[in-house]
Amino acid sequence: MATATSTAVAFSGATAALPKRTLPRHLPASRRAITAPIRCSAVSPSPSAAPPATALRPWGPSEPRKGADILVEALERCGISDVFAYPGGASMEIHQALTRSPLITNHLFRHEQGEAFAASGYARASGRVGVCVATSGPGATNLVSALADALLDSIPMVAITGQVPRRMIGTDAFQETPIVEVTRSITKHNYLVLDVEDIPRVIQEAFFLASSGRPGPVLVDIPKDIQQQMAVPVWDAPMSLPGYIARLPKPPATELLEQVLRLVGEARRPILYVGGGCSASGEELRRFVDITGIPVTTTLMGLGNFPSDDPLSLRMLGMHGTVYANYAVDKADLLLAFGVRFDDRVTGKIEAFASRSKIVHIDIDPAEIGKNKQPHVSICADVKLALQGLNALLNGSKAHKGFDFGSWHEELEQQKREFPLGYKTFGEAIPPQYAIQVLDELTKGEAIIATGVGQHQMWAAQYYTYKRPRQWLSSAGLGAMGFGLPAAAGAAVANPGVTVVDIDGDGSFLMNIQELALIRIENLPVKVMILNNQHLGMVVQWEDRFYKANRAHTYLGNPENESEIYPDFVTIAKGFNVPAVRVTKKSEVRAAIKKMLETPGPYLLDIIVPHQEHVLPMIPSGGAFKDIIMEDNDEAEEWLNHEAFK
């Protein structure tokens, strides 16, 4: 078998001379090139000290070991202590190597999608890179949803997949899929490793790429024969990322920051519109608000980056945001957009969004600047550095003492009083919003919250108090059902001893219910609170408002016996040896949640809620602030003929 004269194949769009090797037929000609390595030692982080030798690792530093052992040691040198890996034929060598690691613990989730969402939850809750490992074929393809989710939400992840041996690539071998091709458009970067000597450099690059600039997922595909090949690792090999490093944003220019402050000084109704890009700059953001007195609204991804119980917080904006947050953006004369991407669920009709405002957009990704909404001032930079620069300028001058937004504060306080979040109660029926409020009260807003996707997700965003960054974990951009339970487990791994609550819907929860096994086996303090309405609640809401309540396969119960709760999550949970209780009356909720929180380890609480409940307020898709729906009424019928639905 011919061996490649190149190192790893890095698929980033650059072209160079082909190595002397027959390439797999599934690689398109336009992508069958590699970039010759260029040494960049000046920008390569120093590797950490070698892990300690053990009886299971008898080799010395200069002795050969398997590629799989080199991979695991490379992970150790990147500071990894936890991985989420499910074994298979093409990844067995990696798992064998993991058993020889004195530093890394593997958390055995029961499905590759579960492990990948757990890696995402780990990264979201800690800010560190989450690592998942899967075998070739279906194991690798089961990672796809989580990789797409991580790309859209800018989550640092490294996914490592086993691949069939090099000689079998392109032969339709058992459990072969071209996972690099499959995931190219949903990863920040990916690699197919064709030389065992490349493993240290590739892993170092993968972690650097995943965590630098705009974070995102990186996939590393390693054929089984590479995992088995013996080699002596070279740990000081420099990274080969000259183009990427050259394009990383520079610190923000002082003159641009001064221009932003001049606009603030001229404004009478400024608003901060804060997104997930501020997750690492919560302290700087709070300082900036303390100095300027500018009110803050956050996106779904931005929850917790500014405390939602602060007097200047307007909570979440957008389709299901508060009336007063959307009002503020509609009436503002200056919109400071920090770490956001002007998503359609925030803006609605883009032409009408912040139409009275001058817009300042600060984001680390140049592709986001002007993509959906053209700013008056744009700064491509790390938001943390930009806020530090703004705060330094404010501290060094007396200009901020002239800021007076008192009348604007009073106007927004009036909106808060007139249009608070609220819901109706009907006897002993359990309003889902009430259950979340009780949870918020009993946890004092300190729990880490994970969710699935749907109505429960929006209610959790609206009614829980988020006080710090990385407290809220949700699949925002992709909207992936099944995210909640594994993400909560990943967060619990990243934050030992901290209570994590998965607020889930019955539809979302069922999609990764098997991960009850993991939280039981590891005795993680993950509490599952299901808001069970026996329906795909958000789709039902749209059916009610836009399709004359015609039910199109949104009932998830047993049609032959609609009076029973189906499936029986309590019985299923007990099969996993997880304590579980169901409540059906409002008067039972507080005691049940209190017991859930006081019970050590995992717990499942099944709360039966009415499916007729809608998430309000609501700005219909493609609508503007003037179209906001605040009460259950027939006005939404008119939207059946709206241009957005044609």
XYZ file of C-alpha atoms in Angstrom:
646
model
C 0.000 0.000 0.000
C 1.336 3.404 -0.925
C 1.655 5.812 1.958
C 0.811 9.470 1.690
C 3.709 11.837 1.291
C 1.615 14.559 2.911
C 0.446 14.985 6.448
C -3.236 15.157 7.377
C -5.731 16.228 4.774
C -7.208 19.478 6.013
C -10.367 20.452 4.174
C -10.493 24.234 4.192
C -10.779 25.109 0.535
C -7.100 25.833 -0.125
C -5.377 23.989 -2.966
C -1.848 22.739 -3.532
C -0.095 19.856 -5.258
C -1.754 16.480 -4.698
C 0.126 13.868 -2.705
C 1.193 10.749 -4.561
C -1.694 8.665 -3.396
C -4.905 7.329 -4.803
C -7.668 9.381 -3.243
C -11.119 8.080 -2.337
C -13.622 8.341 -5.160
C -16.159 10.066 -2.880
C -13.951 13.164 -2.528
C -14.957 15.787 -5.138
C -12.124 16.928 -7.363
C -12.458 20.479 -6.066
C -11.736 19.285 -2.518
C -9.007 16.690 -3.179
C -6.117 18.950 -2.298
C -4.041 19.591 0.747
C -2.192 22.560 2.072
C 1.531 22.060 2.498
C 2.423 22.662 6.138
C 3.899 26.039 7.018
C 5.593 26.227 10.392
C 4.075 28.851 12.675
C 5.800 28.164 15.964
C 5.406 31.786 17.058
C 1.648 31.357 17.338
C 1.558 27.763 18.557
C 0.618 27.394 22.200
C 3.163 25.538 24.307
C 2.128 21.932 24.954
C 1.481 21.032 28.557
C 3.747 18.711 30.458
C 3.737 15.029 29.577
C 1.189 12.955 31.515
C 2.609 10.677 34.199
C 3.814 7.192 33.233
C 1.709 4.302 34.526
C 1.864 0.524 34.501
C -0.547 0.606 31.572
C 1.783 3.003 29.754
C 5.217 1.448 30.137
C 6.805 3.302 27.240
C 9.238 6.157 27.683
C 9.041 9.550 25.922
C 11.163 8.382 22.991
C 9.573 4.958 22.599
C 6.896 4.135 20.020
C 3.266 3.686 20.934
C 0.018 3.251 18.982
C -1.583 6.168 17.174
C -4.607 5.807 19.463
C -2.367 6.302 22.508
C -0.772 9.328 20.862
C -4.275 10.726 20.292
C -5.297 10.246 23.921
C -2.048 11.748 25.184
C -2.594 14.704 22.841
C -6.014 15.213 24.440
C -4.405 15.124 27.880
C -1.894 17.747 26.800
C -4.828 19.939 25.736
C -6.140 19.776 29.289
C -8.984 17.352 28.610
C -10.275 15.457 31.633
C -13.655 14.317 30.299
C -14.744 12.869 26.971
C -18.076 11.592 25.721
C -17.419 8.489 23.646
C -19.413 5.468 22.428
C -17.350 2.544 21.118
C -17.532 0.732 17.796
C -15.358 -1.273 15.465
C -13.467 1.673 13.982
C -12.917 3.415 17.326
C -12.070 0.452 19.562
C -8.390 1.366 19.583
C -9.246 4.821 20.926
C -11.334 3.302 23.706
C -8.567 0.868 24.586
C -6.191 3.827 24.801
C -8.653 5.720 26.995
C -8.544 2.863 29.512
C -4.798 3.501 29.770
C -5.225 7.205 30.497
C -4.656 8.313 34.102
C -6.306 11.688 33.454
C -9.336 11.254 31.200
C -12.730 9.901 32.211
C -15.121 8.667 29.549
C -18.825 9.235 30.127
C -20.715 6.455 28.370
C -23.900 7.940 26.945
C -26.203 5.455 25.242
C -26.410 7.136 21.820
C -23.896 9.096 19.775
C -26.308 12.010 19.426
C -26.639 12.031 23.203
C -22.872 12.078 23.708
C -22.443 14.905 21.189
C -25.163 17.026 22.801
C -23.486 16.266 26.139
C -20.188 17.596 24.770
C -22.095 20.696 23.686
C -23.684 21.088 27.118
C -20.268 20.639 28.723
C -18.804 23.381 26.517
C -21.757 25.749 26.962
C -21.720 25.417 30.753
C -17.941 25.701 31.177
C -16.507 27.634 28.233
C -14.083 24.757 27.660
C -13.902 22.602 24.529
C -16.254 19.610 24.612
C -14.932 16.354 23.138
C -16.957 13.486 21.720
C -15.777 10.286 20.036
C -17.722 7.970 17.732
C -17.053 5.073 15.435
C -17.339 5.162 11.654
C -20.534 4.928 9.609
C -23.714 5.312 11.667
C -21.745 6.307 14.763
C -20.259 9.245 12.915
C -23.484 10.256 11.179
C -25.259 10.273 14.546
C -23.087 13.261 15.458
C -24.422 15.398 12.613
C -27.261 17.214 14.417
C -25.013 18.183 17.326
C -22.295 19.454 14.991
C -24.805 21.595 13.111
C -26.161 22.851 16.431
C -22.658 23.753 17.643
C -21.849 25.616 14.437
C -25.010 27.733 14.573
C -24.593 28.512 18.286
C -20.780 28.988 18.120
C -19.940 26.204 20.586
C -16.333 24.934 20.850
C -16.325 21.188 20.212
C -13.901 18.616 18.856
C -15.517 15.488 17.422
C -13.210 12.532 16.796
C -14.427 9.731 14.560
C -12.945 6.380 13.742
C -12.766 5.552 10.042
C -12.238 2.363 8.093
C -8.584 1.600 7.278
C -7.007 3.765 4.567
C -6.871 0.960 2.032
C -10.662 0.497 2.352
C -11.692 4.148 2.059
C -13.795 4.574 -1.051
C -14.671 0.869 -1.372
C -18.062 1.072 0.357
C -16.635 -0.966 3.202
C -18.737 -2.007 6.175
C -19.688 1.061 8.226
C -17.886 3.445 5.890
C -19.251 6.930 5.418
C -17.312 9.920 4.098
C -17.903 11.852 7.293
C -15.559 14.678 6.279
C -17.733 15.256 3.218
C -20.950 14.849 5.186
C -19.960 17.413 7.805
C -17.980 19.940 5.787
C -20.749 22.551 5.712
C -21.666 22.095 9.393
C -18.195 22.273 10.945
C -15.745 25.112 11.314
C -13.014 22.822 9.965
C -12.325 19.114 9.602
C -9.453 16.710 9.056
C -8.862 13.250 7.631
C -5.643 12.033 9.260
C -3.522 10.016 6.813
C -0.234 9.903 8.730
C 0.149 8.860 12.346
C 2.859 11.485 12.847
C 0.296 14.238 12.212
C -1.852 13.406 15.223
C -0.167 15.768 17.743
C -0.285 18.723 15.359
C -3.808 18.024 14.139
C -5.230 17.763 17.656
C -3.449 20.957 18.693
C -4.867 22.735 15.634
C -8.341 21.310 16.187
C -8.524 22.714 19.717
C -7.108 26.053 18.638
C -9.626 26.326 15.804
C -12.558 25.241 17.962
C -11.853 27.794 20.686
C -10.375 30.810 18.875
C -12.113 33.523 16.882
C -15.759 32.601 16.577
C -15.875 29.208 18.331
C -17.266 26.187 16.559
C -17.023 22.437 16.023
C -14.017 20.722 14.434
C -14.108 17.106 13.249
C -11.047 14.821 13.152
C -11.494 11.545 11.220
C -8.846 8.888 11.960
C -8.653 5.606 10.014
C -8.295 2.482 12.122
C -4.904 1.539 10.713
C -3.594 4.990 11.718
C -4.853 4.328 15.245
C -2.955 1.011 15.271
C 0.286 2.264 13.708
C 3.309 2.597 15.986
C 5.139 5.920 16.181
C 7.143 8.188 18.440
C 5.153 11.413 18.860
C 6.698 14.807 18.251
C 4.916 17.144 20.619
C 6.459 20.431 19.592
C 5.342 20.335 15.948
C 4.093 23.849 15.111
C 0.603 24.493 13.868
C 0.049 25.020 10.147
C -2.712 27.624 10.072
C -1.151 30.742 8.516
C -4.248 31.923 6.660
C -6.586 31.414 9.590
C -4.327 33.112 12.092
C -3.758 36.051 9.764
C -7.524 36.584 9.546
C -8.220 36.522 13.276
C -9.651 39.882 14.402
C -7.274 42.422 15.858
C -7.954 44.464 19.003
C -10.539 47.187 18.349
C -9.209 50.544 17.205
C -9.491 53.322 19.788
C -10.952 55.759 17.259
C -13.827 53.366 16.529
C -14.557 52.940 20.238
C -14.535 56.706 20.642
C -17.018 56.964 17.777
C -19.318 54.536 19.588
C -19.179 56.657 22.748
C -19.939 59.800 20.765
C -23.085 58.105 19.462
C -24.016 57.137 23.015
C -23.550 60.734 24.085
C -25.856 61.945 21.302
C -28.561 59.334 21.972
C -31.686 59.775 24.064
C -33.067 56.235 23.767
C -30.146 53.810 23.540
C -30.536 50.034 23.892
C -28.015 47.248 24.293
C -28.928 44.180 22.218
C -26.750 41.393 23.627
C -26.223 37.882 22.281
C -24.280 34.691 22.824
C -21.107 36.428 21.709
C -20.993 38.109 25.144
C -20.835 34.852 27.113
C -17.190 35.472 28.025
C -17.648 39.159 28.836
C -20.422 39.291 31.421
C -18.341 41.252 33.916
C -17.284 43.833 31.325
C -20.869 44.174 30.117
C -22.196 44.809 33.616
C -19.513 47.437 34.167
C -20.408 49.166 30.907
C -24.090 49.259 31.896
C -23.254 50.525 35.386
C -21.316 53.435 33.888
C -23.693 54.340 31.062
C -27.125 53.377 32.391
C -28.151 51.866 29.038
C -31.002 49.301 29.272
C -30.239 45.765 28.093
C -32.181 43.152 26.174
C -30.766 39.753 25.300
C -31.311 37.134 22.660
C -32.175 33.543 23.501
C -28.460 32.716 23.326
C -27.622 35.770 25.421
C -29.712 34.877 28.474
C -27.629 35.255 31.618
C -24.947 37.387 30.019
C -26.637 40.268 31.810
C -28.642 39.480 34.975
C -32.317 39.300 34.078
C -33.304 40.559 37.528
C -31.312 43.787 37.132
C -33.505 46.924 36.999
C -32.015 47.776 33.594
C -32.779 44.339 32.166
C -35.598 44.107 29.636
C -35.154 40.318 29.449
C -35.438 38.610 26.064
C -36.514 40.238 22.810
C -37.802 38.715 19.602
C -40.679 36.457 18.590
C -41.490 35.451 22.184
C -39.658 38.249 23.936
C -41.215 40.677 26.368
C -43.410 43.467 25.093
C -41.174 46.055 26.713
C -37.975 44.650 25.146
C -39.489 44.735 21.676
C -40.973 48.159 22.371
C -37.567 49.458 23.401
C -35.905 48.261 20.208
C -38.725 49.685 18.115
C -38.475 53.117 19.757
C -34.704 53.284 20.284
C -32.536 55.855 18.541
C -29.316 53.881 19.113
C -28.968 50.089 19.008
C -25.724 48.696 20.413
C -25.627 45.165 18.978
C -22.920 43.219 20.800
C -22.181 39.609 19.870
C -25.369 39.069 17.885
C -26.275 38.029 14.349
C -29.679 39.681 13.766
C -31.420 36.309 13.605
C -34.862 36.176 11.989
C -36.500 35.060 15.258
C -35.227 38.295 16.802
C -35.811 40.745 13.986
C -38.993 39.502 12.337
C -39.489 41.813 9.366
C -35.929 42.997 8.987
C -36.817 46.350 7.401
C -38.964 47.283 10.409
C -36.476 46.133 13.052
C -34.840 49.057 14.887
C -35.896 51.260 11.993
C -35.480 54.473 14.040
C -32.006 53.564 15.298
C -28.451 54.147 14.420
C -26.837 50.730 14.737
C -23.455 49.811 16.188
C -22.518 46.189 15.522
C -19.588 44.563 17.331
C -18.875 40.936 16.480
C -15.832 38.706 16.181
C -16.994 37.202 12.883
C -16.642 39.534 9.878
C -19.228 37.469 7.998
C -21.925 38.657 10.414
C -21.254 42.358 9.924
C -23.910 43.691 7.567
C -25.168 40.205 6.674
C -28.758 40.836 7.719
C -28.815 44.458 8.883
C -26.442 47.198 7.780
C -24.814 48.982 10.743
C -23.798 52.631 10.886
C -20.654 51.692 12.821
C -19.127 48.228 12.753
C -16.245 46.798 14.729
C -14.945 43.323 13.945
C -13.349 42.342 17.225
C -13.684 40.257 20.354
C -16.587 41.802 22.282
C -14.697 41.345 25.546
C -11.811 43.451 24.272
C -14.215 46.030 22.854
C -16.030 46.370 26.184
C -12.762 46.597 28.058
C -11.712 49.377 25.695
C -15.014 51.211 26.045
C -14.869 50.964 29.839
C -11.301 52.242 29.888
C -12.272 55.256 27.778
C -15.247 55.962 30.014
C -13.164 55.668 33.170
C -10.576 57.993 31.708
C -13.004 60.773 30.884
C -15.942 62.631 32.367
C -18.103 62.306 29.271
C -20.307 59.617 30.801
C -21.350 61.999 33.564
C -23.327 63.824 30.917
C -25.342 60.713 30.036
C -28.914 61.180 31.167
C -31.364 58.502 30.152
C -33.748 59.031 33.060
C -36.806 59.796 30.936
C -36.070 56.737 28.787
C -35.837 54.588 31.925
C -39.184 55.929 33.114
C -40.783 55.209 29.735
C -39.572 51.614 29.810
C -40.614 51.146 33.432
C -44.096 52.223 32.408
C -44.051 49.575 29.674
C -42.996 46.961 32.236
C -45.915 47.910 34.458
C -48.441 47.921 31.622
C -47.264 44.759 29.853
C -45.724 42.316 32.327
C -45.334 38.663 31.484
C -48.434 36.858 32.657
C -50.709 33.874 32.232
C -54.190 32.713 33.115
C -55.097 30.032 35.635
C -58.011 27.609 35.464
C -58.708 25.868 38.744
C -56.278 23.046 39.468
C -54.922 22.873 35.923
C -51.174 23.505 36.023
C -49.974 26.517 34.048
C -46.512 25.572 32.743
C -45.314 29.091 33.503
C -46.269 28.610 37.153
C -44.155 25.466 37.439
C -41.108 27.348 36.144
C -41.737 30.257 38.504
C -41.841 27.837 41.442
C -38.600 26.232 40.266
C -37.024 29.692 39.996
C -38.135 30.574 43.502
C -36.962 27.321 45.107
C -33.566 27.365 43.374
C -33.191 31.131 43.907
C -32.333 31.386 40.219
C -29.029 29.557 40.786
C -29.547 26.281 38.901
C -28.119 25.581 35.476
C -31.070 25.214 33.119
C -31.094 23.074 29.987
C -34.085 22.685 27.683
C -35.355 20.835 24.691
C -37.029 22.805 21.923
C -40.606 24.059 21.816
C -43.042 25.863 24.085
C -41.307 24.707 27.277
C -38.081 26.243 25.950
C -39.709 29.651 25.526
C -41.429 29.524 28.909
C -38.117 28.606 30.532
C -36.537 31.610 28.803
C -39.342 33.904 29.942
C -39.991 32.829 33.527
C -36.680 31.695 35.002
C -34.203 34.260 36.328
C -30.752 34.006 34.722
C -28.066 35.740 36.741
C -24.798 34.745 35.070
C -23.347 33.587 31.769
C -23.383 29.859 30.953
C -26.402 29.232 33.160
C -28.758 28.731 30.211
C -28.236 25.857 27.751
C -30.506 25.540 24.756
C -30.347 24.673 21.087
C -31.113 28.133 19.756
C -30.059 28.290 16.126
C -30.766 24.716 15.041
C -33.676 24.135 17.406
C -32.820 20.468 17.942
C -35.338 18.479 19.939
C -33.694 15.931 22.222
C -31.035 18.422 23.306
C -32.117 18.947 26.910
C -31.313 15.757 28.824
C -27.855 15.004 27.363
C -26.863 18.677 27.494
C -27.885 18.818 31.143
C -25.779 15.732 31.852
C -22.790 17.297 30.079
C -23.228 20.450 32.152
C -23.317 18.369 35.329
C -20.030 16.714 34.342
C -18.476 20.159 33.784
C -19.823 21.515 37.101
C -19.564 18.747 39.710
C -22.106 19.015 42.470
C -24.110 21.809 40.851
C -27.830 21.189 40.390
C -28.792 21.076 36.729
C -32.441 21.075 35.676
C -33.610 19.874 32.294
C -36.884 21.691 31.641
C -38.233 19.561 28.832
C -41.289 18.800 26.770
C -42.657 15.310 26.342
C -41.803 15.325 22.631
C -38.226 16.531 23.068
C -37.524 14.355 26.084
C -38.553 11.169 24.306
C -35.946 11.744 21.601
C -33.001 11.058 23.946
C -34.733 9.365 26.856
C -32.079 6.636 26.885
C -29.666 9.028 28.610
C -31.520 8.407 31.857
C -29.106 5.482 32.041
C -26.046 7.731 32.143
C -27.358 10.122 34.798
C -28.332 7.124 36.967
C -25.074 5.210 36.537
C -22.984 8.318 37.285
C -25.492 9.572 39.887
C -25.453 13.044 38.390
C -27.624 15.719 40.077
C -29.699 16.193 36.933
C -33.366 16.919 37.565
C -35.735 16.362 34.652
C -38.880 18.485 34.823
C -41.187 17.537 31.970
C -43.974 19.920 30.993
C -46.114 17.187 29.511
C -49.000 18.281 27.309
C -49.123 15.109 25.186
C -48.565 17.198 22.061
C -45.913 18.887 19.981
C -46.879 22.078 21.736
C -45.288 24.751 19.582
C -46.537 23.175 16.377
C -49.995 22.939 17.947
C -49.816 26.646 18.776
C -49.063 27.457 15.128
C -51.857 25.119 14.052
C -54.244 26.978 16.358
C -53.229 30.409 15.115
C -52.425 29.902 11.470
C -54.104 26.654 10.349
C -57.551 26.904 11.987
C -56.565 24.363 14.674
C -56.356 21.522 12.184
C -54.292 18.813 13.893
C -51.671 17.382 11.558
C -49.881 14.613 13.464
C -49.073 16.705 16.521
C -50.787 14.517 19.120
C -48.204 12.317 20.831
C -50.477 10.324 23.115
C -52.466 7.159 22.495
C -55.382 7.985 20.153
C -57.278 4.933 21.382
C -57.267 6.156 24.965
C -56.742 9.898 25.179
C -57.542 9.971 28.887
C -54.335 8.128 29.809
C -50.907 9.726 29.923
C -48.842 8.073 27.223
C -46.058 7.119 27.316
C -45.716 6.620 31.047
C -42.472 8.465 31.793
C -42.696 7.641 35.492
C -42.685 3.909 34.824
C -39.935 4.251 32.223
C -37.786 6.272 34.633
C -38.208 3.665 37.339
C -36.969 1.091 34.809
C -33.738 3.090 34.766
C -33.841 3.206 38.594
C -34.422 6.964 38.493
C -36.930 8.251 41.095
C -39.968 9.717 39.384
C -43.308 11.316 40.266
C -46.221 12.701 38.255
C -48.347 15.681 39.295
C -51.621 16.767 37.753
C -52.831 19.513 40.113
C -51.495 22.997 40.687
C -51.650 22.534 44.449
C -49.174 19.638 44.156
C -46.500 21.463 42.199
C -44.533 23.260 44.901
C -44.089 20.227 47.133
C -43.201 18.045 44.153
C -40.497 20.426 42.901
C -39.135 20.804 46.416
C -38.851 17.030 46.746
C -37.194 16.815 43.322
C -34.539 19.326 44.342
C -33.930 17.735 47.731
C -33.533 14.204 46.389
C -29.845 13.357 45.815
C -28.835 12.337 42.311
C -31.148 12.218 39.296
C -34.908 12.703 39.452
C -37.794 12.931 37.018
C -40.892 15.033 37.633
C -43.703 14.634 35.097
C -45.952 17.720 35.226
C -49.162 17.436 33.248
C -50.092 20.750 31.625
C -52.895 21.759 29.225
C -52.037 21.647 25.534
C -54.257 24.663 24.879
C -51.740 27.008 26.513
C -49.872 29.303 24.106
C -46.513 31.051 24.447
C -47.230 34.785 24.577
C -46.322 37.455 23.650
C -45.777 36.418 20.045
C -44.680 38.324 16.979
C -45.688 36.146 14.030
C -42.916 35.075 11.694
C -42.146 37.856 9.255
C -44.042 40.370 11.379
C -43.012 43.538 13.160
C -43.565 44.955 16.634
C -46.887 46.436 15.598
C -48.142 42.888 14.887
C -47.452 41.562 18.372
C -50.038 39.184 19.872
C -50.479 39.513 23.629
C -53.744 37.705 24.328
C -55.571 34.650 23.070
C -57.870 36.006 20.390
C -58.805 35.568 16.778
C -56.479 38.212 15.381
C -53.978 35.584 14.321
C -56.490 34.236 11.798
C -55.637 37.218 9.620
C -52.081 35.931 9.320
C -53.283 32.988 7.239
C -53.298 35.419 4.348
C -50.122 37.245 5.318
C -47.333 37.317 2.763
C -45.065 35.425 5.148
C -47.245 32.330 4.755
C -47.694 32.459 0.993
